[in-house]
Amino acid sequence: MKKSIGKFTVLAVCTTLILSSASCSVAPSSEPKAGTSPQSAEILETRPEDIVTKERKARIKELADDYISEQDFSGTVLVGVDDAVLYTSVSGLANKETGDQNQIHTKYEIGSVTKQFTATAIMLLYEQGKLAVTDTVEKYFPEYLYADRVTVENLLNMTSGIPDYLNDVLYLFEQGELSAEDTFTVEELLTILNNRALDFEPGTQYAYSNSNYYLLGDIIEQVSGMPYSQFIRQNILEPLKMQNTSFDLKNATAKGYYKDGEEALRADTSYFGAAGEMVSTVQDLFQWQDAFINGKIVSKATVHKMLTDNGFGYGYGWFLDEDKCYHEGNTMAFYSIDMISYLEGIRVVVLSNVDDKLAAEIGMQMYTIAKSSLFA
């Protein structure tokens, strides 16, 4: 029988925690630069037809293979430009017990890459006129003490000041107070938040908080009248034929490991919710990137709105840099990054079944290799 985690009430009152890393990716490996967005660097609609040549693909393969072979990496890598796959690589074991190797189609937990889908679902409802990003969250969470001061947009771009609930969750895991059999609900999240002050006045600062996206998932359910997973599946996954993407962490076909090689704790999906509960493959995420940036799910005007900098290097579900948007994900057992460059159309997906930022470092290096090989 699964137990509820009501002990959060006491913990939230007595403890303020700052942990070195919280699940679903607390911050990017390399800090995004504030003040940049596609509105200051136009998304290029087309590129020269001859940009992808055999010679350039061979150069990417040579450089990428050399780099990855020097790393102690377990996972799958995909690099493309526009809708063309330029390079794939697979390394390591999906299951150390059985000796099964990772494959191009291996399903990994993607952590906070989930936030891209959550933000897009909110913006679908926005386009349908069912919500406004300027709405306060009071209509959705009247029991939350600060609901009249926080807007939907504050949740989307991490300017709400709402503390990150995963700090408390991880602490209880470390203390043995929670196990993978326990579950978590939005009601329990609100209990935590009502015992914690805002970190700052909404809209005045930025702080990455998984609480924002957990709440957005519940807003999607309230507005659409269907479960979060059903709304994403019906409006994004099925139209894009993303058949290997799902919402139960148990669907991952690779086992997750800590950096020291030990098998990682597998938490219940409910801990992560719309902040990081999805499982996917590099191929499915490559399809997603193409559909998103080309306005196939939400309009291009909405894409631009989502990729507008909040002044601190974050949009709606994406970190923003001068020439790219990206997100990392971490679930204490897996690490991921997906990335799209605005101008060159380069796309990178790296999924790993090891809790190690090496996956993000590889992703950034793959982008550099592709850019120098195609456009130097």
XYZ file of C-alpha atoms in Angstrom:
376
model
C 0.000 0.000 0.000
C 1.370 3.415 -0.929
C 1.572 6.035 1.764
C 1.003 9.761 1.583
C 3.776 12.142 2.624
C 2.052 14.398 5.113
C 5.311 14.726 7.082
C 6.160 17.554 4.673
C 4.224 19.989 6.865
C 6.676 19.685 9.746
C 9.696 19.588 7.459
C 8.696 22.721 5.587
C 8.243 24.722 8.773
C 11.502 23.615 10.381
C 13.913 23.271 7.485
C 15.156 25.363 4.603
C 17.400 23.239 2.421
C 19.910 24.073 -0.242
C 21.050 20.868 -1.966
C 23.798 20.550 -4.509
C 21.406 19.161 -7.093
C 17.670 18.631 -7.293
C 15.964 16.284 -9.689
C 14.696 17.426 -13.063
C 17.746 19.670 -13.526
C 18.138 22.660 -11.260
C 20.335 24.733 -13.542
C 22.121 24.377 -16.867
C 25.755 23.228 -16.990
C 26.731 26.450 -18.720
C 24.868 29.579 -17.697
C 22.692 31.123 -20.429
C 23.301 34.745 -21.264
C 20.523 37.101 -20.270
C 18.906 39.425 -22.744
C 19.011 37.115 -25.753
C 16.165 35.571 -27.708
C 15.084 34.831 -31.277
C 13.578 38.318 -31.342
C 17.118 39.689 -31.422
C 18.433 36.820 -33.570
C 15.896 35.842 -36.223
C 15.143 32.149 -36.687
C 16.404 31.346 -40.162
C 13.651 29.791 -42.275
C 15.865 28.066 -44.836
C 19.528 27.183 -45.294
C 21.579 26.573 -48.435
C 20.578 23.267 -50.014
C 24.163 22.061 -50.188
C 24.899 22.599 -46.497
C 24.880 18.832 -45.827
C 27.561 17.102 -47.885
C 29.243 13.709 -47.531
C 32.474 15.442 -46.624
C 30.880 17.508 -43.866
C 29.004 14.529 -42.440
C 32.239 12.547 -42.429
C 33.982 15.380 -40.623
C 31.263 15.504 -37.961
C 31.478 11.735 -37.488
C 35.253 11.797 -37.165
C 35.317 14.614 -34.613
C 32.299 13.360 -32.656
C 33.549 9.764 -32.516
C 36.962 10.932 -31.324
C 35.446 13.092 -28.596
C 32.913 10.546 -27.315
C 35.475 7.710 -27.334
C 37.528 9.694 -24.827
C 34.578 9.978 -22.401
C 33.253 7.455 -19.909
C 29.771 7.857 -21.359
C 26.698 5.651 -21.283
C 23.861 6.778 -23.521
C 22.674 7.771 -26.973
C 23.555 10.829 -29.055
C 21.847 12.334 -32.112
C 22.963 15.385 -34.092
C 21.027 16.872 -37.004
C 20.418 19.999 -38.998
C 16.824 20.918 -39.800
C 15.107 17.547 -40.363
C 18.248 15.681 -41.509
C 20.070 13.359 -39.101
C 23.825 13.900 -39.426
C 25.226 11.691 -36.699
C 24.212 9.099 -34.104
C 26.235 7.314 -31.463
C 25.459 4.708 -28.815
C 27.647 3.854 -25.817
C 27.475 1.824 -22.617
C 25.088 -0.619 -21.039
C 21.349 -0.257 -20.610
C 21.451 -2.963 -17.954
C 24.672 -3.942 -16.199
C 23.100 -7.091 -14.775
C 22.103 -8.555 -18.132
C 24.799 -6.899 -20.226
C 22.195 -5.387 -22.560
C 23.664 -2.448 -24.442
C 22.100 0.935 -25.048
C 20.575 1.273 -28.511
C 19.446 4.110 -30.775
C 15.866 3.299 -29.698
C 16.563 2.953 -25.951
C 14.006 4.771 -23.811
C 15.442 7.056 -21.133
C 13.951 9.220 -18.406
C 14.297 12.774 -19.755
C 13.715 14.766 -16.558
C 13.205 18.471 -17.108
C 13.131 18.209 -20.882
C 9.503 17.410 -19.977
C 9.073 21.117 -19.230
C 9.131 21.911 -22.968
C 6.027 19.774 -23.427
C 4.316 21.247 -20.366
C 4.958 24.813 -21.522
C 3.741 23.983 -25.031
C 0.552 22.433 -23.641
C -0.133 25.616 -21.665
C 0.384 27.656 -24.826
C -1.986 25.414 -26.775
C -4.651 26.296 -24.210
C -3.587 29.943 -24.526
C -4.078 29.807 -28.306
C -7.493 28.232 -27.778
C -8.468 31.179 -25.577
C -8.889 28.982 -22.514
C -6.354 30.799 -20.359
C -4.158 33.887 -20.357
C -0.558 33.890 -19.193
C -1.351 37.095 -17.302
C -3.954 35.283 -15.173
C -3.043 34.869 -11.537
C -3.104 31.286 -10.303
C -5.733 32.166 -7.690
C -8.486 30.699 -9.874
C -6.637 27.363 -9.976
C -5.205 27.203 -6.453
C -7.390 29.398 -4.198
C -5.974 27.617 -1.149
C -2.435 28.800 -1.924
C -1.531 31.791 0.246
C 0.342 33.691 -2.481
C -1.881 32.724 -5.421
C -3.110 36.265 -6.050
C 0.481 37.471 -6.582
C 1.701 34.780 -8.981
C 0.741 34.623 -12.673
C 0.811 31.725 -15.113
C 3.690 33.473 -16.878
C 5.636 33.650 -13.612
C 5.369 29.864 -13.444
C 6.382 29.432 -17.088
C 9.504 31.589 -16.963
C 10.619 30.782 -13.413
C 10.007 34.239 -11.948
C 7.344 33.217 -9.405
C 9.540 33.136 -6.307
C 7.904 29.825 -5.330
C 10.424 27.533 -3.564
C 11.461 24.227 -5.146
C 9.591 21.336 -3.510
C 12.166 18.789 -4.676
C 14.654 20.043 -2.103
C 12.317 18.752 0.604
C 11.610 15.509 -1.268
C 15.293 14.710 -1.739
C 16.016 15.416 1.910
C 13.383 12.911 3.011
C 14.763 10.331 0.575
C 18.260 10.830 1.971
C 16.938 10.414 5.513
C 15.099 7.212 4.579
C 11.753 8.850 5.350
C 10.472 8.233 1.818
C 10.766 5.291 -0.537
C 10.021 4.608 -4.198
C 6.644 3.166 -3.143
C 5.448 6.520 -1.799
C 3.510 8.938 -3.988
C 3.105 12.687 -4.228
C 0.135 14.908 -5.106
C -0.520 18.557 -5.886
C -2.372 18.837 -2.565
C 0.798 17.798 -0.761
C 2.795 20.250 -2.837
C 0.474 23.068 -1.767
C 0.871 21.998 1.859
C 4.629 22.445 1.490
C 4.283 25.788 -0.252
C 1.826 27.201 2.270
C 4.458 26.652 4.943
C 7.163 28.436 2.974
C 7.415 32.116 2.119
C 8.083 33.219 -1.443
C 11.798 33.535 -2.158
C 11.158 36.945 -3.760
C 8.329 39.106 -5.080
C 6.965 37.476 -8.272
C 8.342 38.947 -11.489
C 11.325 40.668 -9.895
C 13.888 37.855 -10.000
C 14.559 34.413 -11.483
C 15.020 31.121 -9.641
C 14.692 27.662 -11.171
C 11.944 25.819 -9.308
C 10.299 22.535 -10.237
C 7.257 23.610 -8.219
C 6.323 25.982 -11.051
C 5.920 23.201 -13.581
C 4.264 20.766 -11.207
C 1.589 23.432 -10.728
C 1.356 24.059 -14.489
C 0.566 20.380 -14.983
C -2.408 20.707 -12.663
C -3.547 23.867 -14.464
C -3.512 21.900 -17.737
C -5.759 19.293 -16.130
C -8.172 21.856 -14.705
C -8.493 23.840 -17.939
C -8.586 20.921 -20.396
C -10.691 18.605 -18.255
C -8.392 15.667 -18.910
C -5.299 14.169 -17.263
C -2.029 15.929 -18.060
C -0.602 12.868 -19.814
C -3.712 12.437 -21.950
C -3.643 16.072 -23.069
C 0.029 15.867 -24.094
C -0.485 12.534 -25.815
C -3.574 13.669 -27.716
C -2.251 17.073 -28.792
C 1.482 16.479 -29.238
C 2.673 12.870 -29.155
C 0.031 11.281 -31.375
C 0.073 13.985 -34.095
C 3.881 13.703 -34.230
C 3.824 9.882 -34.072
C 6.110 9.926 -31.034
C 5.300 6.314 -30.222
C 8.264 5.770 -27.894
C 7.472 8.672 -25.572
C 5.374 8.156 -22.446
C 4.739 9.338 -18.882
C 5.610 6.444 -16.587
C 9.247 6.296 -15.503
C 8.917 2.497 -15.424
C 8.706 2.592 -19.231
C 12.407 3.429 -19.485
C 14.144 0.454 -21.113
C 17.495 1.403 -19.580
C 18.278 1.181 -15.894
C 19.611 4.331 -14.290
C 22.931 4.465 -12.463
C 24.779 6.834 -10.179
C 28.137 8.159 -11.309
C 29.888 5.585 -9.102
C 28.222 2.757 -11.044
C 25.646 1.787 -8.438
C 22.067 1.266 -9.617
C 20.087 4.413 -8.859
C 16.916 4.773 -6.832
C 13.798 4.728 -9.023
C 11.271 7.167 -7.615
C 7.547 7.040 -8.333
C 6.495 9.078 -11.372
C 4.237 11.230 -9.193
C 7.242 12.901 -7.555
C 8.141 14.628 -10.804
C 4.794 15.241 -12.490
C 4.741 17.833 -15.264
C 8.167 19.024 -14.097
C 9.921 15.864 -15.259
C 7.930 12.641 -15.607
C 8.462 11.768 -19.277
C 10.404 8.960 -20.958
C 11.608 9.208 -24.565
C 14.210 8.360 -27.215
C 16.630 10.516 -29.191
C 14.621 9.881 -32.364
C 11.320 10.975 -30.837
C 12.890 14.108 -29.369
C 14.433 14.960 -32.740
C 10.921 14.806 -34.240
C 9.697 17.010 -31.407
C 12.407 19.619 -32.018
C 11.485 19.894 -35.696
C 7.779 20.238 -34.944
C 8.257 22.776 -32.168
C 10.646 25.193 -33.858
C 8.693 25.098 -37.132
C 5.355 25.950 -35.530
C 3.687 22.585 -36.159
C 2.177 22.326 -32.663
C 1.753 25.960 -31.659
C 2.061 28.856 -34.102
C 5.410 30.445 -34.921
C 4.236 33.595 -33.159
C 3.690 31.520 -30.027
C 7.092 29.859 -30.460
C 8.664 33.328 -30.477
C 6.719 34.207 -27.325
C 7.947 31.034 -25.630
C 11.540 31.795 -26.617
C 11.474 35.370 -25.385
C 13.998 35.951 -22.615
C 12.625 36.730 -19.152
C 15.691 38.905 -18.587
C 17.546 36.053 -16.899
C 18.130 33.634 -19.776
C 14.933 31.570 -19.535
C 11.802 31.493 -21.683
C 8.807 29.181 -21.362
C 10.380 25.757 -20.763
C 13.699 26.579 -22.459
C 17.028 28.038 -21.407
C 18.044 30.712 -23.913
C 21.484 31.595 -25.206
C 22.610 33.961 -27.954
C 22.240 31.343 -30.680
C 20.272 28.448 -29.202
C 17.550 27.220 -26.889
C 18.017 24.105 -24.797
C 17.122 22.259 -21.625
C 18.802 19.727 -19.404
C 17.062 17.038 -17.392
C 18.078 14.993 -14.361
C 16.069 12.454 -12.365
C 18.777 11.278 -9.933
C 19.287 8.310 -12.285
C 19.337 9.742 -15.826
C 20.689 12.900 -17.468
C 19.558 14.525 -20.710
C 19.907 17.585 -22.901
C 18.183 18.709 -26.080
C 19.184 21.783 -28.025
C 18.124 23.785 -31.089
C 20.201 26.554 -32.678
C 18.183 29.459 -34.032
C 20.335 30.432 -37.012
C 22.065 27.244 -38.135
C 19.184 24.850 -37.495
C 21.493 22.451 -35.669
C 19.699 20.083 -33.291
C 21.277 17.922 -30.628
C 19.799 15.284 -28.313
C 21.874 13.443 -25.719
C 20.243 10.939 -23.353
C 22.185 9.087 -20.660
C 21.318 6.459 -18.065
C 23.929 7.829 -15.655
C 23.307 10.694 -13.227
C 26.186 12.769 -14.595
C 26.412 16.184 -16.246
C 28.761 14.636 -18.795
C 25.684 14.209 -21.011
C 25.193 17.985 -21.106
C 28.888 18.581 -21.782
C 28.738 16.147 -24.701
C 25.653 17.918 -26.021
C 27.398 21.282 -26.027
C 30.469 19.778 -27.700
C 28.330 18.112 -30.385
C 26.819 21.499 -31.173
C 30.275 23.052 -31.490
C 31.480 20.227 -33.737
C 28.423 20.430 -35.997
C 28.606 24.210 -36.265
C 32.314 24.259 -37.119
C 31.959 21.396 -39.612
C 28.936 22.809 -41.437
C 29.515 26.542 -41.341
C 33.229 27.229 -40.821
